[in-house]
Short mmCIF file of C-alpha atoms in Angstrom, two decimals:
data_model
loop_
_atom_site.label_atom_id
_atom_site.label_comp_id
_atom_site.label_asym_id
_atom_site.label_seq_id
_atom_site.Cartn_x
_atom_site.Cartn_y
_atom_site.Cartn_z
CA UNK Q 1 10.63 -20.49 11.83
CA UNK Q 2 9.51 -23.69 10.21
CA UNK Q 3 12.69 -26.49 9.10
CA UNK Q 4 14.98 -26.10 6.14
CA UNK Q 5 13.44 -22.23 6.29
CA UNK Q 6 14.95 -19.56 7.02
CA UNK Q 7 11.23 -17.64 7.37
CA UNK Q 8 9.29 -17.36 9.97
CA UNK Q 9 5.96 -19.26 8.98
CA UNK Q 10 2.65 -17.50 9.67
CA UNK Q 11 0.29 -18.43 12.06
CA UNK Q 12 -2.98 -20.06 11.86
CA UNK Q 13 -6.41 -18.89 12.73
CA UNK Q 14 -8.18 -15.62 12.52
CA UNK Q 15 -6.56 -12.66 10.81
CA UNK Q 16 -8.09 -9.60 11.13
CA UNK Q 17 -8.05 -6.84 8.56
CA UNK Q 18 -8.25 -4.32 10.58
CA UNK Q 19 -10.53 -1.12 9.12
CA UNK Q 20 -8.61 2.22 8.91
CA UNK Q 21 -10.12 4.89 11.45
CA UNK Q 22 -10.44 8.46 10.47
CA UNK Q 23 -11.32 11.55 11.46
CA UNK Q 24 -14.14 13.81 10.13
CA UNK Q 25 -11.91 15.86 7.48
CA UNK Q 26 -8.72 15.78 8.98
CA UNK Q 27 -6.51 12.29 8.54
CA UNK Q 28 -5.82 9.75 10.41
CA UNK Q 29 -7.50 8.89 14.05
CA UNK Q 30 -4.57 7.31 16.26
CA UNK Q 31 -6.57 7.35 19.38
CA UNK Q 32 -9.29 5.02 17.36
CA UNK Q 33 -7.20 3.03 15.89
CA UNK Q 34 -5.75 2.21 19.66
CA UNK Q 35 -9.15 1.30 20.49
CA UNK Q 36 -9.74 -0.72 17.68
CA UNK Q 37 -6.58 -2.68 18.49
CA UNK Q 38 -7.11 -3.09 21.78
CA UNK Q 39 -10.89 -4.86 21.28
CA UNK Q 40 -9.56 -6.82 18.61
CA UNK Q 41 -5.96 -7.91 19.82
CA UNK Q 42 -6.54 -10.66 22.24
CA UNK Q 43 -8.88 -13.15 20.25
CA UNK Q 44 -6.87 -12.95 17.01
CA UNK Q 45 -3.96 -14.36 15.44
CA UNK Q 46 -2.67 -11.63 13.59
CA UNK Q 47 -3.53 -8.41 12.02
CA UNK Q 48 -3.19 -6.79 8.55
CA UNK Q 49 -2.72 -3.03 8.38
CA UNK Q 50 -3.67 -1.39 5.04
CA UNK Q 51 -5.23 -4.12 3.44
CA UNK Q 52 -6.84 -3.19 -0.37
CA UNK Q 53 -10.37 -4.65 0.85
CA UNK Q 54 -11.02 -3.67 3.76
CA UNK Q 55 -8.19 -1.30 5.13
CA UNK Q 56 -9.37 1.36 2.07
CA UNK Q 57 -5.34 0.46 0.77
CA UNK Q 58 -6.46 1.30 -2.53
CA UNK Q 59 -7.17 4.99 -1.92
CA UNK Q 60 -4.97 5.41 0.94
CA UNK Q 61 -2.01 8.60 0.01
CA UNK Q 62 1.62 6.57 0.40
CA UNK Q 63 2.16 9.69 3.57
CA UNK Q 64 -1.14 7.96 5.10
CA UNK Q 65 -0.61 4.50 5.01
CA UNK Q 66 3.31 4.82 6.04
CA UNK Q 67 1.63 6.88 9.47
CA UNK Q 68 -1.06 4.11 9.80
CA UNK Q 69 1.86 1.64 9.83
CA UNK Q 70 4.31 3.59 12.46
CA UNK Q 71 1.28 4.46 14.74
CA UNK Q 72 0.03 0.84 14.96
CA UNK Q 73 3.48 -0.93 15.45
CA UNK Q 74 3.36 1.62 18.43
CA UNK Q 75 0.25 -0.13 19.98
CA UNK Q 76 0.27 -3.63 18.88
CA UNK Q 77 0.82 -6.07 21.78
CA UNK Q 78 4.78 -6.99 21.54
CA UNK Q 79 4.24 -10.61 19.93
CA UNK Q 80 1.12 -10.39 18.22
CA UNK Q 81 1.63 -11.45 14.09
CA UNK Q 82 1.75 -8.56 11.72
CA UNK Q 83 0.65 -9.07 7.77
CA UNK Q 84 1.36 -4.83 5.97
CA UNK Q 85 -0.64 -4.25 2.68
CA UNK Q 86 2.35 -3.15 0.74
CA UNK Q 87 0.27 -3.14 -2.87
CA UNK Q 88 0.06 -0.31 -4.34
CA UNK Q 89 -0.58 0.56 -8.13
CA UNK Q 90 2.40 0.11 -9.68
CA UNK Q 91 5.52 -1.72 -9.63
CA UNK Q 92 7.82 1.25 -8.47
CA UNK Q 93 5.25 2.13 -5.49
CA UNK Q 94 4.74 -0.86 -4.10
CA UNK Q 95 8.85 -1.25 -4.12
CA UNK Q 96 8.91 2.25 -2.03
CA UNK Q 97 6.37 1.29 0.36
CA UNK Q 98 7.98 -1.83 1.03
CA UNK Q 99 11.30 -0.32 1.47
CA UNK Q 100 9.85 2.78 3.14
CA UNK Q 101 7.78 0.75 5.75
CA UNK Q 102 10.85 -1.94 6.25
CA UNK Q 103 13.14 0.95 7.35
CA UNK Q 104 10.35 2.15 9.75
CA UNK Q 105 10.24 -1.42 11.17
CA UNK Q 106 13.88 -1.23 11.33
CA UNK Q 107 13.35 2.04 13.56
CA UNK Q 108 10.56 0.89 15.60
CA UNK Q 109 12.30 -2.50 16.48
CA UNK Q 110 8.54 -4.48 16.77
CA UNK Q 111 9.42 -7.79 18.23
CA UNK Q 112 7.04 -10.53 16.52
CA UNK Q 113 6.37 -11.84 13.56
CA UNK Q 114 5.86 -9.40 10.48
CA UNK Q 115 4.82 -10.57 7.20
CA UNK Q 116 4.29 -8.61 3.72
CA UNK Q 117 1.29 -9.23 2.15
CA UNK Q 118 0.66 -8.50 -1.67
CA UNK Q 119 -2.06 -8.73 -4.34
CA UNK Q 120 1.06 -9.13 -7.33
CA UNK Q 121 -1.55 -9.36 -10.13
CA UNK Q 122 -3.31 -5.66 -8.73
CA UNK Q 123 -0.28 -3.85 -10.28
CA UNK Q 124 1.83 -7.03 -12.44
CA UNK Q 125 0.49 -9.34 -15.25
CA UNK Q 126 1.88 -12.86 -14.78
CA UNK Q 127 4.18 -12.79 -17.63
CA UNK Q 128 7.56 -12.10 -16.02
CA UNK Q 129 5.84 -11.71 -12.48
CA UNK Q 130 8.74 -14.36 -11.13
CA UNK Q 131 11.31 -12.28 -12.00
CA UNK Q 132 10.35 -9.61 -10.10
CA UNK Q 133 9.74 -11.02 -7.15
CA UNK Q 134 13.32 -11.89 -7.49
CA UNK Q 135 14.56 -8.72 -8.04
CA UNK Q 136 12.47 -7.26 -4.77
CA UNK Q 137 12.69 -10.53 -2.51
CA UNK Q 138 16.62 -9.28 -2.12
CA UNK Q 139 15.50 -6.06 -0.93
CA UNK Q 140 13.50 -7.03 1.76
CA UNK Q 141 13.98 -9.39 5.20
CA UNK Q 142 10.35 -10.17 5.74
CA UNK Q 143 8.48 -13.09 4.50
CA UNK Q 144 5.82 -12.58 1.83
CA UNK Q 145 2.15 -13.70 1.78
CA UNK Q 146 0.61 -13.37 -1.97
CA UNK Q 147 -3.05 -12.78 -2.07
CA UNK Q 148 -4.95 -14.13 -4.94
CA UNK Q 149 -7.86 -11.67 -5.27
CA UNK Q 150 -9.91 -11.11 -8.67
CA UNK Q 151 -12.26 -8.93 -7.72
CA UNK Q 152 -9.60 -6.08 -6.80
CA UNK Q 153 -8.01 -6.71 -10.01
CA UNK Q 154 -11.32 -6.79 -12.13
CA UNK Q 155 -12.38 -3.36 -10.57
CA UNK Q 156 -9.25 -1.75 -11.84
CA UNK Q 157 -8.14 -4.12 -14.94
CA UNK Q 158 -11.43 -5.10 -16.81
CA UNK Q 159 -9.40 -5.85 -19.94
CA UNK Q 160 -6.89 -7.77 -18.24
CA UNK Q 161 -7.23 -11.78 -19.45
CA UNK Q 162 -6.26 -13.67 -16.36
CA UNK Q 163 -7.29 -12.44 -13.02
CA UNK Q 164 -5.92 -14.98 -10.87
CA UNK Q 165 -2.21 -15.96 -10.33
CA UNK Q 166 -1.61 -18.49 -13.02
CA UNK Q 167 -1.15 -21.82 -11.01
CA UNK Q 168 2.30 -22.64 -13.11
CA UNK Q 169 3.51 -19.13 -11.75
CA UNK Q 170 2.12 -19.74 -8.28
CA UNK Q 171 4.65 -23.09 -8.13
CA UNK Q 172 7.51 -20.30 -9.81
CA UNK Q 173 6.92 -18.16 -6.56
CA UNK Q 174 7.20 -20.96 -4.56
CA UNK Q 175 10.31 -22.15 -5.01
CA UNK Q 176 11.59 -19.07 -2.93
CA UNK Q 177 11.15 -19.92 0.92
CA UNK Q 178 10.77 -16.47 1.45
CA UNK Q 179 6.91 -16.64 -0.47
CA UNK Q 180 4.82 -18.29 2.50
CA UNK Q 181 1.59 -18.55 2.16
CA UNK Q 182 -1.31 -17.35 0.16
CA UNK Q 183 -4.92 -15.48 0.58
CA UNK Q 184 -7.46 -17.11 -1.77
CA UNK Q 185 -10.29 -16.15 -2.93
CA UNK Q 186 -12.10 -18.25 -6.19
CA UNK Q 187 -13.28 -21.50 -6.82
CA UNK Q 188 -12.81 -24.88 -5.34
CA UNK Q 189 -10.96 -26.23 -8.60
CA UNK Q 190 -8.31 -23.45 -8.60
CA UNK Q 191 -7.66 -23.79 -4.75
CA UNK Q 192 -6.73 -27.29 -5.37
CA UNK Q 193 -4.64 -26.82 -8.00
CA UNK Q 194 -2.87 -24.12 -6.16
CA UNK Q 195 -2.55 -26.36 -3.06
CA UNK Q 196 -1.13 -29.37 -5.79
CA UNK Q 197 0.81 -26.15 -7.07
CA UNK Q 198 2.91 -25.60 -3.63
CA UNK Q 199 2.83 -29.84 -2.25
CA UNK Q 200 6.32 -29.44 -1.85
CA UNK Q 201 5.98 -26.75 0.80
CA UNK Q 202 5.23 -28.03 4.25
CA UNK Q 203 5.10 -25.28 6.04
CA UNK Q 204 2.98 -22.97 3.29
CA UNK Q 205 -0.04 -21.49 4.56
CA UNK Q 206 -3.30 -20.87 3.00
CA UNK Q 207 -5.68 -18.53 3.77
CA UNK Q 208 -9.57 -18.17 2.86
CA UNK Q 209 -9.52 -14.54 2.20
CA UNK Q 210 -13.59 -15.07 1.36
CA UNK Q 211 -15.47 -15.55 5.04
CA UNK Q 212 -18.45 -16.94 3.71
CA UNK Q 213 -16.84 -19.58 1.58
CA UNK Q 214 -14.51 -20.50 4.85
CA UNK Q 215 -17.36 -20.61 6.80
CA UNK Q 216 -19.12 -22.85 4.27
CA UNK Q 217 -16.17 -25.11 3.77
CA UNK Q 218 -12.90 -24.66 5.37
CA UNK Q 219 -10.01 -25.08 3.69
CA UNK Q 220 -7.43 -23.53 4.59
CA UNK Q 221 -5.22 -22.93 8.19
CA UNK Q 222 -7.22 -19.80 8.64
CA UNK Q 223 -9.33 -17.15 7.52
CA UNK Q 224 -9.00 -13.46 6.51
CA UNK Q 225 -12.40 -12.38 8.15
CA UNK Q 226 -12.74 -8.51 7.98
CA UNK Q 227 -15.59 -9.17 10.04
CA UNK Q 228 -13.48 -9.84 13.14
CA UNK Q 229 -13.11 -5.80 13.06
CA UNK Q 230 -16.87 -5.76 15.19
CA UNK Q 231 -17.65 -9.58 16.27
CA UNK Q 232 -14.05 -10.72 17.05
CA UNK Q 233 -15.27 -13.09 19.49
CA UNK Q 234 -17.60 -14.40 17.62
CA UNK Q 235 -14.98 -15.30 14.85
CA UNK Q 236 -12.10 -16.55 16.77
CA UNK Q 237 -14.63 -19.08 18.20
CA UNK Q 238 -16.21 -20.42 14.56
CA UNK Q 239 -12.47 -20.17 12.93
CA UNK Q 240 -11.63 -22.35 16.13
CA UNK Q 241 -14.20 -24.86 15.99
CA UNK Q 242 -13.80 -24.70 11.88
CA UNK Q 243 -10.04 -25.32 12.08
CA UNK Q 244 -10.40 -28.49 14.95
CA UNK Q 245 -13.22 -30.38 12.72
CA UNK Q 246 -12.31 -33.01 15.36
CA UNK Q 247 -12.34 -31.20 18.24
CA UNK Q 248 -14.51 -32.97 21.82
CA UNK Q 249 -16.64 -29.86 21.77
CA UNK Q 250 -18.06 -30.11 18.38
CA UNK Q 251 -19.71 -33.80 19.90
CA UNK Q 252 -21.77 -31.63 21.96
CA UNK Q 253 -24.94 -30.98 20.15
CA UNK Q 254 -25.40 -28.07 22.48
CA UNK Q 255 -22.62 -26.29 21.23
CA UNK Q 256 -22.65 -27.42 17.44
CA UNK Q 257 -26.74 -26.00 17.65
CA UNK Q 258 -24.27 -22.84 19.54
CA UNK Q 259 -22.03 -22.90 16.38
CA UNK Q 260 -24.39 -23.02 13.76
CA UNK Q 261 -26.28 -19.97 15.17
CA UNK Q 262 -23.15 -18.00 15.33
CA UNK Q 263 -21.91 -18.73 12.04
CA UNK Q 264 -25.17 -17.91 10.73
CA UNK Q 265 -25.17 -14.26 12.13
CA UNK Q 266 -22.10 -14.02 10.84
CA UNK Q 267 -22.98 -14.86 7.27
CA UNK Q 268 -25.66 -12.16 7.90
CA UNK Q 269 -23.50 -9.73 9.13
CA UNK Q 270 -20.78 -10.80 5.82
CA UNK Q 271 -24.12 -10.12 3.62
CA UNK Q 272 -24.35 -6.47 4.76
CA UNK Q 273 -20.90 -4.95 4.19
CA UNK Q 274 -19.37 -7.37 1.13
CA UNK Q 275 -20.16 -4.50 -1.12
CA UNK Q 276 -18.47 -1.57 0.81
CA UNK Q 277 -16.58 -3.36 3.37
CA UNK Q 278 -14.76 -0.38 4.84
CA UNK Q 279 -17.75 1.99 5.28
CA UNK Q 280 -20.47 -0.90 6.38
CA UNK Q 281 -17.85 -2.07 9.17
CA UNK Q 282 -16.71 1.33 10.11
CA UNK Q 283 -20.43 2.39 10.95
CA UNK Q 284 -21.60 -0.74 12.51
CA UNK Q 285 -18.35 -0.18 14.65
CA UNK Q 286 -19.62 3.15 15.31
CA UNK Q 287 -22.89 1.72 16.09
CA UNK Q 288 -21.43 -0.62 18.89
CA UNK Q 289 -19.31 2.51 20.37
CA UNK Q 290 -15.79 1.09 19.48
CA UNK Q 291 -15.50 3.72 16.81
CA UNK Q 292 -16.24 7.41 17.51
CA UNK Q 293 -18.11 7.95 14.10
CA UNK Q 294 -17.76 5.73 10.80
CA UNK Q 295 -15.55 8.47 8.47
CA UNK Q 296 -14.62 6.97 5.99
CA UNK Q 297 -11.31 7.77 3.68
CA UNK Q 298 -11.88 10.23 0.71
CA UNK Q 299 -12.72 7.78 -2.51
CA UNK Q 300 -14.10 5.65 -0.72
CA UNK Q 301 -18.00 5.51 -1.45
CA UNK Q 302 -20.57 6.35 1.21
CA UNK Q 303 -23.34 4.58 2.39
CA UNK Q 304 -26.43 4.61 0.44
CA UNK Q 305 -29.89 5.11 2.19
CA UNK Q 306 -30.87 2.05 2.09
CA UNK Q 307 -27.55 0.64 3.61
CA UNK Q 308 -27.79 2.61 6.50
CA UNK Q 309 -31.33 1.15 6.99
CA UNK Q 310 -29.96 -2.54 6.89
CA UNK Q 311 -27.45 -1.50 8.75
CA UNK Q 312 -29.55 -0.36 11.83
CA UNK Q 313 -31.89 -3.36 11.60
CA UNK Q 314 -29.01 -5.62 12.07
CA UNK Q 315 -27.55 -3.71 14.88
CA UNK Q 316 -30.82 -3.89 16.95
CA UNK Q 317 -31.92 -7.64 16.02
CA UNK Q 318 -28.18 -8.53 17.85
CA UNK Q 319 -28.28 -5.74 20.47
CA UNK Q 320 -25.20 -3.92 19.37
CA UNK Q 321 -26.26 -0.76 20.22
#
């Protein structure tokens, strides 16, 4: 918990949204998803379950996601941070997933840090979005993360006006010390206003919820990197050395020239799956053996020919076959 809060502020570094694994026709795969958590676990600072992007939240059944949850608060390592995709596609869902998955938390008894996380404008305009968090914030014990995503909300609102949080309602939400931190994605003017937005807030995190653009320019405290799913390592080390600008190591031309290399794969590998995160990931995983095939959740489009092409020249030029 950070001072004068009563919320526990979340951490910094690499966040992993971890891909949902399924079966071929039949649900779920718990045993995959154990995997999954276990090569991804150690080198990260937290995880988000269900997320919209990259955990297929979006097409996820409410019975689906609320099993996803329970089975990976089962397997998490005790203390590792926890963000939950609770957006859903309206108001009244997203209040019954967050009040269905809090009373599974309550069950389970996970002992670290859990945070909500929430694309508000996915399901809310910003007129009146203030006082709702109000009315929900009351209902729940966990801090909240917002995530500031216009893509999501262009692919399902295209006559919607404003596709961002409006940066007069960001400072609203932010007078609740409950709200702690945000996932951006947009442009350099409306992060700083956003940042100007929340000055008051010490202890408020930002995340880059683009890769590329954290990679590029960092920010932020961390990164939401759904990339971490296959080359965790890979990640925690750029988020590291992108987080520590100052750090002795970065003197070292031999590891800056180490650095630069890395990040640049990983700008290649962002290339390949920004269009279809889910099903790009979930295949390359498959590729590498750390998923047993790369099924992805009904709605969610399949590869094209040409992806799957891509996809294997990648995975031989870095040997992850």
């Amino acid at each position: 918990k950070s001072m004068g809060s009563n919320f526990q502020t979340p951490p910094k570094g690499l966040i992993c949204p971890l891909v949902t694994p399924f079966k071929k026709g039949s649900g779920l795969d718990i045993s995959a998803l154990e995997t999954l958590i276990r090569h991804v676990g150690p080198h990260v600072s937290g995880v988000l379950l269900g997320d919209l992007m990259y955990g297929e939240g979006e097409v996820l059944t409410k019975k689906t996601r609320l099993a996803l949850f329970s089975g990976a608060f089962e397997m998490i390592p005790g203390d590792l941070p926890v963000f939950i995709a609770v957006t859903s596609q309206s108001r009244e869902e997203t209040t019954e997933i967050l009040e269905q998955t809090e009373a599974l938390l309550r069950r389970t008894a996970y002992p670290g840090p859990v945070f909500w996380l929430d694309d508000p404008i996915y399901y809310h305009s910003n007129r009146g979005l203030p006082q709702w968090y109000q009315s929900i914030l009351p209902k729940t014990g966990f801090p909240i993360v917002l995530a500031n995503r216009p893509e999501l909300v262009h692919e399902r609102k295209h006559f919607v006006k404003h596709k961002n949080i409006r940066t007069h309602v960001l400072k609203r939400l932010a007078d609740s010390d409950q709200i702690v931190g945000l996932a951006f994605r947009g442009s350099l003017k409306r992060s700083i206003n956003y940042r100007k937005a929340v000055a008051g807030r010490r202890d408020f995190r930002f995340y880059d919820a683009d890769e590329r653009a954290f990679i590029r320019q960092p920010s932020a405290h961390g990164v939401l990197a759904g990339g971490a799913n296959l080359f965790t390592q890979a990640w925690r080390s750029v988020t590291d050395a992108c987080l520590n600008i100052y750090d002795v190591e970065l003197q070292y031309r031999d590891y800056r020239h180490q650095m630069v290399e890395t990040a640049g794969m990983l700008e290649t590998c962002h290339a390949l799956y920004v269009h279809n995160p889910p099903a790009v990931l979930k295949q390359m995983l498959h590729i590498a053996g750390i998923l047993p095939d790369g099924e992805v959740a009904p709605g969610t489009p399949a590869l094209t020919t040409k992806q799957h092409r891509r996809i294997e020249d990648f995975c031989r030029k870095y040997d992850l076959a």
